[in-house]
Amino acid sequence: MGKVALITGITGQDGAYLTEFLIKKGYTVHGIKRRSSMFNTDRIDHLYQDPHVENRSLILHYGDLTDSLNLTRIIGEVQPDEIYNLAAMSHVKVSFDTPEYTANADGLGVLRILEAVRLLNLIPKTRIYQASTSELYGLVQEVPQRETTPFYPRSPYAVAKLYGYWITVNYREAYHMHASNGILFNHESPLRGETFVTRKVTRAVSRIVLGMQKKVYMGNLSSKRDWGHAKDYVRAMYAILQQDEPSDYVIATGITTTIRDFIRMAFDEIGVEIRFKGEGVDEVATLESIDEELFVKKVGNAYLENLKKRVGEDVVGVDPQYFRPTEVELLIGDATKARTRLGWEPEYSLAALIEDMMKNDIKLMKKESFLKEGGYKILNYFE
C-alpha cells in the first residue's frame, strides 16, 4: 500500500503540480476544494478519475480552512500520512481589501489543521507541511534572507502567514509533531493565477503581439523578486516531509530580478525588444524592434506585419492603483540549508521559466484569437 497524502489548495498551482508528483510516486492523494457554482478544477482535470473507479489515486472533498468541523472530519476519514497545507488567500494586494478573511483562512486555518491532527491522535502517524512565504521578510532586515533572518511582514497576507508559521513551530515543540514550514520564495509556472504579476505579464505580452491588446499597466516596476519554477518547489515540499526530523527551510534560487527586467525578458523570449523610459508613474516601455526570424519561430508569421506597424508605440505603462499601501522592495533567498540537508537544487533557470510560461500563453491567447475571429465574444481580464 502506498502512502496517503491530503492536500489543501489542491486546485491551485502548487496543489496541481504536487498532486501529479505524488501520484507518480504511488501515493493516493486526497484534495480539499472549496464549493463553487462553477468548476474550478482546470489545473487537475487531467488527473481526475470517475468516483466509480476502484482504487482511485485522486479523491476530492469539499471543504474550507475556515471550517474546523469540516477539516477535522476529513482528516479523520482520510487518516493521511502527510498533510500539505497549500490553501490560502494568497494575493498580497487583495489581502489589503479582505484582511479579516485572510487572517481567518491563512492564520487560523493552520491552527485548525494542527489541532485536528492532535485531537484525532494522529501525531505519531501524520506529518504536516505548512506553506510559508518569503513575504514574511517584507521590509527585509538582511540580504539575502535565510531561516534566521528576522521577519517584518508588510501586508495582511504576510501577517496571517506569520501566525501560521509560528503556530506550526509551537505545535511542533509543544506536542512533538512532525510539522515543518517551507518558506518558499516566489515560484511561477504556466498554471499561475492570471492576477499574479508574472502571469499577468506573460498573458499581456502574448495578447499584445497577437494584436489583442494595446498595452499592459503595471505597479512598481522596480520591485525585485527571487523567481523559480513551481515544479522545482513542490519537489522541495516533498523532500521536507521525508526528513527524520521536522524543521523549517527557505526554498529559493538566490537570484533576484526586477519586474521591469521580467517584462523585458518575456518580450525578448519571442524576439521583441522594448525600451523603458521615464520614471515613477510616467515610466513607459516602447516597442523598439523585432527579430523577425525568432518571432516567426515562436509566434508565427501571420502576426508579424501587424506588430511591425506598432514599432515605436508604448506597450507598457504604470498605474498607481497597482501600488501596495506598504511595498516589499527586495526579496532574495539563501537556500543553503535546503541544498545541504535536502539535496535540493532548482532545475529551471528564470529564462527557462519564462520560456515555459510564454509558450503556454501564446498558445492560449491564439485560441482566444481564433474564437474572436470566429465571431465569439472574448472577455478581457486586466486585473
GROMACS .gro file of C-alpha atoms in nm:
model
  383
    1MET     CA    1   0.000   0.000   0.000
    2GLY     CA    2   0.132   0.344  -0.095
    3LYS     CA    3   0.120   0.645   0.131
    4VAL     CA    4  -0.184   0.870   0.163
    5ALA     CA    5  -0.148   1.248   0.128
    6LEU     CA    6  -0.404   1.519   0.195
    7ILE     CA    7  -0.357   1.847   0.008
    8THR     CA    8  -0.546   2.165   0.087
    9GLY     CA    9  -0.548   2.410  -0.201
   10ILE     CA   10  -0.526   2.122  -0.446
   11THR     CA   11  -0.686   2.326  -0.726
   12GLY     CA   12  -0.408   2.587  -0.712
   13GLN     CA   13  -0.079   2.597  -0.899
   14ASP     CA   14   0.127   2.419  -0.631
   15GLY     CA   15  -0.151   2.175  -0.548
   16ALA     CA   16  -0.176   2.064  -0.910
   17TYR     CA   17   0.198   2.008  -0.955
   18LEU     CA   18   0.231   1.838  -0.616
   19THR     CA   19  -0.063   1.606  -0.687
   20GLU     CA   20   0.092   1.494  -1.014
   21PHE     CA   21   0.431   1.448  -0.844
   22LEU     CA   22   0.290   1.237  -0.558
   23ILE     CA   23   0.070   1.019  -0.779
   24LYS     CA   24   0.378   0.930  -0.985
   25LYS     CA   25   0.539   0.818  -0.658
   26GLY     CA   26   0.249   0.582  -0.585
   27TYR     CA   27   0.057   0.800  -0.340
   28THR     CA   28  -0.317   0.811  -0.302
   29VAL     CA   29  -0.394   1.182  -0.295
   30HIS     CA   30  -0.695   1.338  -0.125
   31GLY     CA   31  -0.762   1.702  -0.200
   32ILE     CA   32  -0.978   1.967  -0.039
   33LYS     CA   33  -1.152   2.212  -0.268
   34ARG     CA   34  -1.396   2.489  -0.192
   35ARG     CA   35  -1.751   2.465  -0.320
   36SER     CA   36  -1.811   2.689  -0.623
   37SER     CA   37  -2.104   2.735  -0.859
   38MET     CA   38  -1.859   2.677  -1.144
   39PHE     CA   39  -1.593   2.412  -1.196
   40ASN     CA   40  -1.259   2.536  -1.064
   41THR     CA   41  -1.051   2.222  -1.116
   42ASP     CA   42  -0.890   2.306  -1.450
   43ARG     CA   43  -0.537   2.251  -1.321
   44ILE     CA   44  -0.605   1.893  -1.207
   45ASP     CA   45  -0.866   1.781  -1.461
   46HIS     CA   46  -0.608   1.565  -1.640
   47LEU     CA   47  -0.562   1.369  -1.314
   48TYR     CA   48  -0.933   1.339  -1.230
   49GLN     CA   49  -1.089   0.994  -1.205
   50ASP     CA   50  -1.456   0.896  -1.206
   51PRO     CA   51  -1.580   0.833  -0.850
   52HIS     CA   52  -1.698   0.489  -0.961
   53VAL     CA   53  -1.343   0.376  -1.044
   54GLU     CA   54  -1.196   0.143  -0.783
   55ASN     CA   55  -0.861   0.220  -0.619
   56ARG     CA   56  -0.856   0.580  -0.734
   57SER     CA   57  -0.533   0.774  -0.690
   58LEU     CA   58  -0.710   1.112  -0.661
   59ILE     CA   59  -1.011   1.179  -0.438
   60LEU     CA   60  -1.162   1.523  -0.382
   61HIS     CA   61  -1.352   1.655  -0.080
   62TYR     CA   62  -1.544   1.978  -0.032
   63GLY     CA   63  -1.400   2.185   0.248
   64ASP     CA   64  -1.263   2.518   0.365
   65LEU     CA   65  -0.988   2.629   0.602
   66THR     CA   66  -1.240   2.845   0.787
   67ASP     CA   67  -1.449   2.541   0.891
   68SER     CA   68  -1.285   2.345   1.174
   69LEU     CA   69  -1.552   2.073   1.195
   70ASN     CA   70  -1.522   2.006   0.825
   71LEU     CA   71  -1.141   1.985   0.838
   72THR     CA   72  -1.147   1.757   1.139
   73ARG     CA   73  -1.396   1.522   0.973
   74ILE     CA   74  -1.196   1.499   0.651
   75ILE     CA   75  -0.865   1.440   0.829
   76GLY     CA   76  -1.031   1.174   1.047
   77GLU     CA   77  -1.173   0.994   0.744
   78VAL     CA   78  -0.859   1.015   0.530
   79GLN     CA   79  -0.606   0.927   0.805
   80PRO     CA   80  -0.326   1.085   0.598
   81ASP     CA   81   0.042   1.004   0.629
   82GLU     CA   82   0.121   1.354   0.505
   83ILE     CA   83  -0.074   1.681   0.500
   84TYR     CA   84   0.034   1.962   0.269
   85ASN     CA   85  -0.142   2.285   0.366
   86LEU     CA   86  -0.119   2.489   0.048
   87ALA     CA   87  -0.458   2.663   0.069
   88ALA     CA   88  -0.458   3.037   0.130
   89MET     CA   89  -0.594   3.371   0.022
   90SER     CA   90  -0.260   3.426  -0.145
   91HIS     CA   91  -0.290   3.754  -0.335
   92VAL     CA   92  -0.092   4.016  -0.143
   93LYS     CA   93  -0.269   4.322  -0.289
   94VAL     CA   94  -0.617   4.169  -0.236
   95SER     CA   95  -0.531   4.090   0.128
   96PHE     CA   96  -0.547   4.465   0.199
   97ASP     CA   97  -0.908   4.456   0.075
   98THR     CA   98  -1.004   4.137   0.264
   99PRO     CA   99  -0.785   4.143   0.578
  100GLU     CA  100  -1.027   3.963   0.810
  101TYR     CA  101  -1.091   3.672   0.573
  102THR     CA  102  -0.718   3.649   0.501
  103ALA     CA  103  -0.641   3.621   0.873
  104ASN     CA  104  -0.912   3.360   0.922
  105ALA     CA  105  -0.802   3.136   0.634
  106ASP     CA  106  -0.426   3.187   0.626
  107GLY     CA  107  -0.368   3.218   1.000
  108LEU     CA  108  -0.637   3.033   1.194
  109GLY     CA  109  -0.674   2.778   0.914
  110VAL     CA  110  -0.329   2.644   1.003
  111LEU     CA  111  -0.428   2.614   1.368
  112ARG     CA  112  -0.741   2.419   1.273
  113ILE     CA  113  -0.535   2.160   1.086
  114LEU     CA  114  -0.277   2.122   1.360
  115GLU     CA  115  -0.544   2.094   1.629
  116ALA     CA  116  -0.738   1.837   1.426
  117VAL     CA  117  -0.430   1.617   1.399
  118ARG     CA  118  -0.373   1.648   1.774
  119LEU     CA  119  -0.734   1.576   1.874
  120LEU     CA  120  -0.756   1.277   1.638
  121ASN     CA  121  -0.443   1.125   1.796
  122LEU     CA  122  -0.265   1.127   1.459
  123ILE     CA  123   0.059   1.286   1.583
  124PRO     CA  124   0.260   0.959   1.555
  125LYS     CA  125   0.129   0.898   1.201
  126THR     CA  126   0.080   1.230   1.023
  127ARG     CA  127   0.349   1.468   0.901
  128ILE     CA  128   0.247   1.827   0.821
  129TYR     CA  129   0.388   2.071   0.568
  130GLN     CA  130   0.290   2.436   0.612
  131ALA     CA  131   0.329   2.661   0.309
  132SER     CA  132   0.502   2.970   0.443
  133THR     CA  133   0.616   3.258   0.225
  134SER     CA  134   0.903   3.495   0.156
  135GLU     CA  135   0.654   3.778   0.219
  136LEU     CA  136   0.726   3.713   0.588
  137TYR     CA  137   1.050   3.906   0.541
  138GLY     CA  138   0.873   4.213   0.398
  139LEU     CA  139   1.087   4.510   0.497
  140VAL     CA  140   1.398   4.298   0.476
  141GLN     CA  141   1.638   4.301   0.769
  142GLU     CA  142   1.910   4.101   0.595
  143VAL     CA  143   2.019   4.028   0.236
  144PRO     CA  144   1.987   3.751   0.134
  145GLN     CA  145   1.710   3.615   0.357
  146ARG     CA  146   1.765   3.285   0.535
  147GLU     CA  147   1.593   3.082   0.807
  148THR     CA  148   1.742   3.300   1.084
  149THR     CA  149   1.653   3.636   0.925
  150PRO     CA  150   1.404   3.835   1.138
  151PHE     CA  151   1.055   3.865   0.991
  152TYR     CA  152   0.895   4.202   0.911
  153PRO     CA  153   0.562   4.137   0.732
  154ARG     CA  154   0.418   4.422   0.524
  155SER     CA  155   0.068   4.305   0.431
  156PRO     CA  156  -0.233   4.137   0.595
  157TYR     CA  157  -0.140   3.827   0.394
  158ALA     CA  158   0.212   3.820   0.534
  159VAL     CA  159   0.092   3.888   0.891
  160ALA     CA  160  -0.156   3.599   0.867
  161LYS     CA  161   0.116   3.375   0.730
  162LEU     CA  162   0.339   3.482   1.021
  163TYR     CA  163   0.082   3.337   1.263
  164GLY     CA  164   0.068   3.020   1.054
  165TYR     CA  165   0.446   2.991   1.068
  166TRP     CA  166   0.477   3.033   1.444
  167ILE     CA  167   0.178   2.816   1.536
  168THR     CA  168   0.338   2.539   1.332
  169VAL     CA  169   0.663   2.582   1.525
  170ASN     CA  170   0.470   2.596   1.854
  171TYR     CA  171   0.279   2.272   1.791
  172ARG     CA  172   0.600   2.104   1.678
  173GLU     CA  173   0.772   2.194   2.002
  174ALA     CA  174   0.473   2.155   2.236
  175TYR     CA  175   0.336   1.826   2.102
  176HIS     CA  176   0.639   1.681   1.919
  177MET     CA  177   0.461   1.693   1.584
  178HIS     CA  178   0.645   1.634   1.259
  179ALA     CA  179   0.538   1.978   1.134
  180SER     CA  180   0.760   2.189   0.909
  181ASN     CA  181   0.748   2.525   0.734
  182GLY     CA  182   0.863   2.572   0.379
  183ILE     CA  183   0.949   2.942   0.338
  184LEU     CA  184   0.904   2.948  -0.036
  185PHE     CA  185   1.013   3.245  -0.239
  186ASN     CA  186   0.816   3.341  -0.550
  187HIS     CA  187   0.752   3.043  -0.774
  188GLU     CA  188   0.567   3.064  -1.101
  189SER     CA  189   0.454   2.847  -1.393
  190PRO     CA  190   0.202   2.830  -1.677
  191LEU     CA  191  -0.052   2.735  -1.406
  192ARG     CA  192   0.000   3.057  -1.209
  193GLY     CA  193  -0.318   3.255  -1.143
  194GLU     CA  194  -0.385   3.524  -1.404
  195THR     CA  195  -0.381   3.807  -1.149
  196PHE     CA  196  -0.029   3.736  -1.020
  197VAL     CA  197   0.232   3.967  -1.167
  198THR     CA  198   0.435   3.714  -1.369
  199ARG     CA  199   0.130   3.554  -1.530
  200LYS     CA  200  -0.024   3.897  -1.588
  201VAL     CA  201   0.293   3.984  -1.779
  202THR     CA  202   0.315   3.669  -1.994
  203ARG     CA  203  -0.057   3.682  -2.079
  204ALA     CA  204  -0.038   4.053  -2.167
  205VAL     CA  205   0.278   4.017  -2.377
  206SER     CA  206   0.112   3.732  -2.567
  207ARG     CA  207  -0.204   3.937  -2.627
  208ILE     CA  208  -0.005   4.242  -2.735
  209VAL     CA  209   0.199   4.058  -3.001
  210LEU     CA  210  -0.112   3.879  -3.127
  211GLY     CA  211  -0.290   4.212  -3.170
  212MET     CA  212  -0.548   4.150  -2.898
  213GLN     CA  213  -0.429   4.418  -2.652
  214LYS     CA  214  -0.256   4.753  -2.693
  215LYS     CA  215  -0.082   4.798  -2.360
  216VAL     CA  216  -0.037   4.648  -2.013
  217TYR     CA  217  -0.042   4.859  -1.698
  218MET     CA  218   0.179   4.761  -1.403
  219GLY     CA  219   0.255   4.878  -1.049
  220ASN     CA  220   0.604   4.917  -0.902
  221LEU     CA  221   0.840   4.811  -1.183
  222SER     CA  222   1.146   4.832  -0.956
  223SER     CA  223   1.034   4.564  -0.709
  224LYS     CA  224   1.284   4.278  -0.701
  225ARG     CA  225   1.185   3.915  -0.658
  226ASP     CA  226   1.353   3.575  -0.642
  227TRP     CA  227   1.157   3.376  -0.903
  228GLY     CA  228   1.167   2.998  -0.951
  229HIS     CA  229   0.953   2.734  -1.119
  230ALA     CA  230   0.672   2.574  -0.914
  231LYS     CA  231   0.775   2.229  -1.040
  232ASP     CA  232   1.107   2.266  -0.859
  233TYR     CA  233   0.942   2.395  -0.543
  234VAL     CA  234   0.694   2.107  -0.499
  235ARG     CA  235   0.994   1.870  -0.504
  236ALA     CA  236   1.123   2.062  -0.204
  237MET     CA  237   0.790   2.031  -0.021
  238TYR     CA  238   0.802   1.655  -0.060
  239ALA     CA  239   1.166   1.635   0.048
  240ILE     CA  240   1.092   1.834   0.366
  241LEU     CA  241   0.839   1.575   0.486
  242GLN     CA  242   1.076   1.285   0.412
  243GLN     CA  243   1.330   1.407   0.671
  244ASP     CA  244   1.363   1.220   1.000
  245GLU     CA  245   1.333   1.545   1.195
  246PRO     CA  246   1.096   1.834   1.120
  247SER     CA  247   1.245   2.175   1.050
  248ASP     CA  248   1.193   2.496   0.856
  249TYR     CA  249   1.354   2.565   0.518
  250VAL     CA  250   1.399   2.858   0.283
  251ILE     CA  251   1.339   2.747  -0.076
  252ALA     CA  252   1.477   2.995  -0.331
  253THR     CA  253   1.703   3.034  -0.633
  254GLY     CA  254   1.928   3.301  -0.482
  255ILE     CA  255   1.884   3.526  -0.788
  256THR     CA  256   1.679   3.845  -0.783
  257THR     CA  257   1.522   4.024  -1.079
  258THR     CA  258   1.314   4.341  -1.114
  259ILE     CA  259   0.964   4.327  -1.254
  260ARG     CA  260   1.091   4.560  -1.526
  261ASP     CA  261   1.351   4.303  -1.633
  262PHE     CA  262   1.098   4.019  -1.615
  263ILE     CA  263   0.880   4.210  -1.865
  264ARG     CA  264   1.181   4.273  -2.087
  265MET     CA  265   1.275   3.904  -2.079
  266ALA     CA  266   0.918   3.799  -2.167
  267PHE     CA  267   0.928   4.015  -2.480
  268ASP     CA  268   1.285   3.901  -2.561
  269GLU     CA  269   1.174   3.536  -2.546
  270ILE     CA  270   0.968   3.587  -2.862
  271GLY     CA  271   1.211   3.819  -3.041
  272VAL     CA  272   1.064   4.156  -2.942
  273GLU     CA  273   1.287   4.429  -2.799
  274ILE     CA  274   1.139   4.701  -2.578
  275ARG     CA  275   1.297   5.008  -2.417
  276PHE     CA  276   1.190   5.164  -2.087
  277LYS     CA  277   1.198   5.541  -2.040
  278GLY     CA  278   1.069   5.786  -1.783
  279GLU     CA  279   1.039   5.747  -1.406
  280GLY     CA  280   0.773   5.660  -1.150
  281VAL     CA  281   0.415   5.682  -1.273
  282ASP     CA  282   0.542   5.832  -1.602
  283GLU     CA  283   0.756   5.531  -1.692
  284VAL     CA  284   0.663   5.352  -2.014
  285ALA     CA  285   0.812   5.085  -2.237
  286THR     CA  286   0.823   5.133  -2.613
  287LEU     CA  287   0.839   4.863  -2.878
  288GLU     CA  288   1.184   4.912  -3.032
  289SER     CA  289   1.250   4.631  -3.279
  290ILE     CA  290   1.161   4.275  -3.380
  291ASP     CA  291   1.387   3.978  -3.452
  292GLU     CA  292   1.166   3.857  -3.735
  293GLU     CA  293   1.316   3.510  -3.763
  294LEU     CA  294   1.278   3.438  -3.391
  295PHE     CA  295   0.930   3.594  -3.380
  296VAL     CA  296   0.806   3.378  -3.667
  297LYS     CA  297   0.950   3.070  -3.498
  298LYS     CA  298   0.795   3.146  -3.156
  299VAL     CA  299   0.468   3.317  -3.256
  300GLY     CA  300   0.402   3.275  -3.627
  301ASN     CA  301   0.428   3.469  -3.949
  302ALA     CA  302   0.060   3.564  -3.951
  303TYR     CA  303   0.109   3.816  -3.669
  304LEU     CA  304   0.434   3.977  -3.781
  305GLU     CA  305   0.313   4.252  -4.014
  306ASN     CA  306   0.061   4.394  -3.769
  307LEU     CA  307   0.321   4.405  -3.491
  308LYS     CA  308   0.577   4.576  -3.719
  309LYS     CA  309   0.329   4.862  -3.758
  310ARG     CA  310   0.344   4.915  -3.380
  311VAL     CA  311   0.720   4.975  -3.359
  312GLY     CA  312   0.770   5.300  -3.166
  313GLU     CA  313   0.442   5.268  -2.973
  314ASP     CA  314   0.409   5.225  -2.595
  315VAL     CA  315   0.326   4.871  -2.479
  316VAL     CA  316   0.381   4.906  -2.100
  317GLY     CA  317   0.261   5.177  -1.863
  318VAL     CA  318   0.233   5.236  -1.488
  319ASP     CA  319  -0.094   5.273  -1.296
  320PRO     CA  320  -0.072   5.385  -0.928
  321GLN     CA  321  -0.377   5.171  -0.838
  322TYR     CA  322  -0.147   4.869  -0.851
  323PHE     CA  323   0.087   5.007  -0.585
  324ARG     CA  324   0.058   4.842  -0.245
  325PRO     CA  325  -0.003   5.054   0.068
  326THR     CA  326   0.323   4.911   0.206
  327GLU     CA  327   0.563   4.785  -0.058
  328VAL     CA  328   0.812   4.497  -0.041
  329GLU     CA  329   1.106   4.617  -0.249
  330LEU     CA  330   1.354   4.329  -0.240
  331LEU     CA  331   1.334   3.953  -0.183
  332ILE     CA  332   1.623   3.713  -0.242
  333GLY     CA  333   1.660   3.384  -0.058
  334ASP     CA  334   1.953   3.180   0.070
  335ALA     CA  335   1.858   2.812   0.031
  336THR     CA  336   2.187   2.673   0.165
  337LYS     CA  337   2.009   2.467   0.432
  338ALA     CA  338   1.777   2.307   0.174
  339ARG     CA  339   2.066   2.234  -0.061
  340THR     CA  340   2.271   2.081   0.220
  341ARG     CA  341   2.008   1.880   0.410
  342LEU     CA  342   1.753   1.805   0.139
  343GLY     CA  343   1.988   1.780  -0.156
  344TRP     CA  344   1.752   2.017  -0.336
  345GLU     CA  345   1.861   2.216  -0.640
  346PRO     CA  346   1.636   2.410  -0.879
  347GLU     CA  347   1.636   2.267  -1.231
  348TYR     CA  348   1.475   2.566  -1.404
  349SER     CA  349   1.652   2.897  -1.466
  350LEU     CA  350   1.448   3.219  -1.487
  351ALA     CA  351   1.492   3.216  -1.866
  352ALA     CA  352   1.358   2.858  -1.882
  353LEU     CA  353   1.063   2.955  -1.660
  354ILE     CA  354   0.974   3.249  -1.885
  355GLU     CA  355   1.009   3.030  -2.195
  356ASP     CA  356   0.765   2.778  -2.044
  357MET     CA  357   0.514   3.048  -1.948
  358MET     CA  358   0.535   3.234  -2.280
  359LYS     CA  359   0.496   2.916  -2.484
  360ASN     CA  360   0.182   2.831  -2.288
  361ASP     CA  361   0.027   3.178  -2.305
  362ILE     CA  362   0.100   3.230  -2.674
  363LYS     CA  363  -0.086   2.904  -2.740
  364LEU     CA  364  -0.371   3.002  -2.505
  365MET     CA  365  -0.411   3.352  -2.648
  366LYS     CA  366  -0.404   3.216  -3.005
  367LYS     CA  367  -0.701   3.002  -2.907
  368GLU     CA  368  -0.885   3.313  -2.786
  369SER     CA  369  -0.785   3.497  -3.103
  370PHE     CA  370  -0.930   3.219  -3.320
  371LEU     CA  371  -1.253   3.228  -3.121
  372LYS     CA  372  -1.273   3.605  -3.162
  373GLU     CA  373  -1.220   3.575  -3.538
  374GLY     CA  374  -1.498   3.315  -3.543
  375GLY     CA  375  -1.743   3.565  -3.400
  376TYR     CA  376  -1.736   3.458  -3.038
  377LYS     CA  377  -1.719   3.716  -2.759
  378ILE     CA  378  -1.387   3.718  -2.575
  379LEU     CA  379  -1.369   3.868  -2.228
  380ASN     CA  380  -1.068   4.077  -2.130
  381TYR     CA  381  -0.908   4.037  -1.787
  382PHE     CA  382  -0.659   4.306  -1.695
  383GLU     CA  383  -0.652   4.285  -1.316
   0.00000   0.00000   0.00000
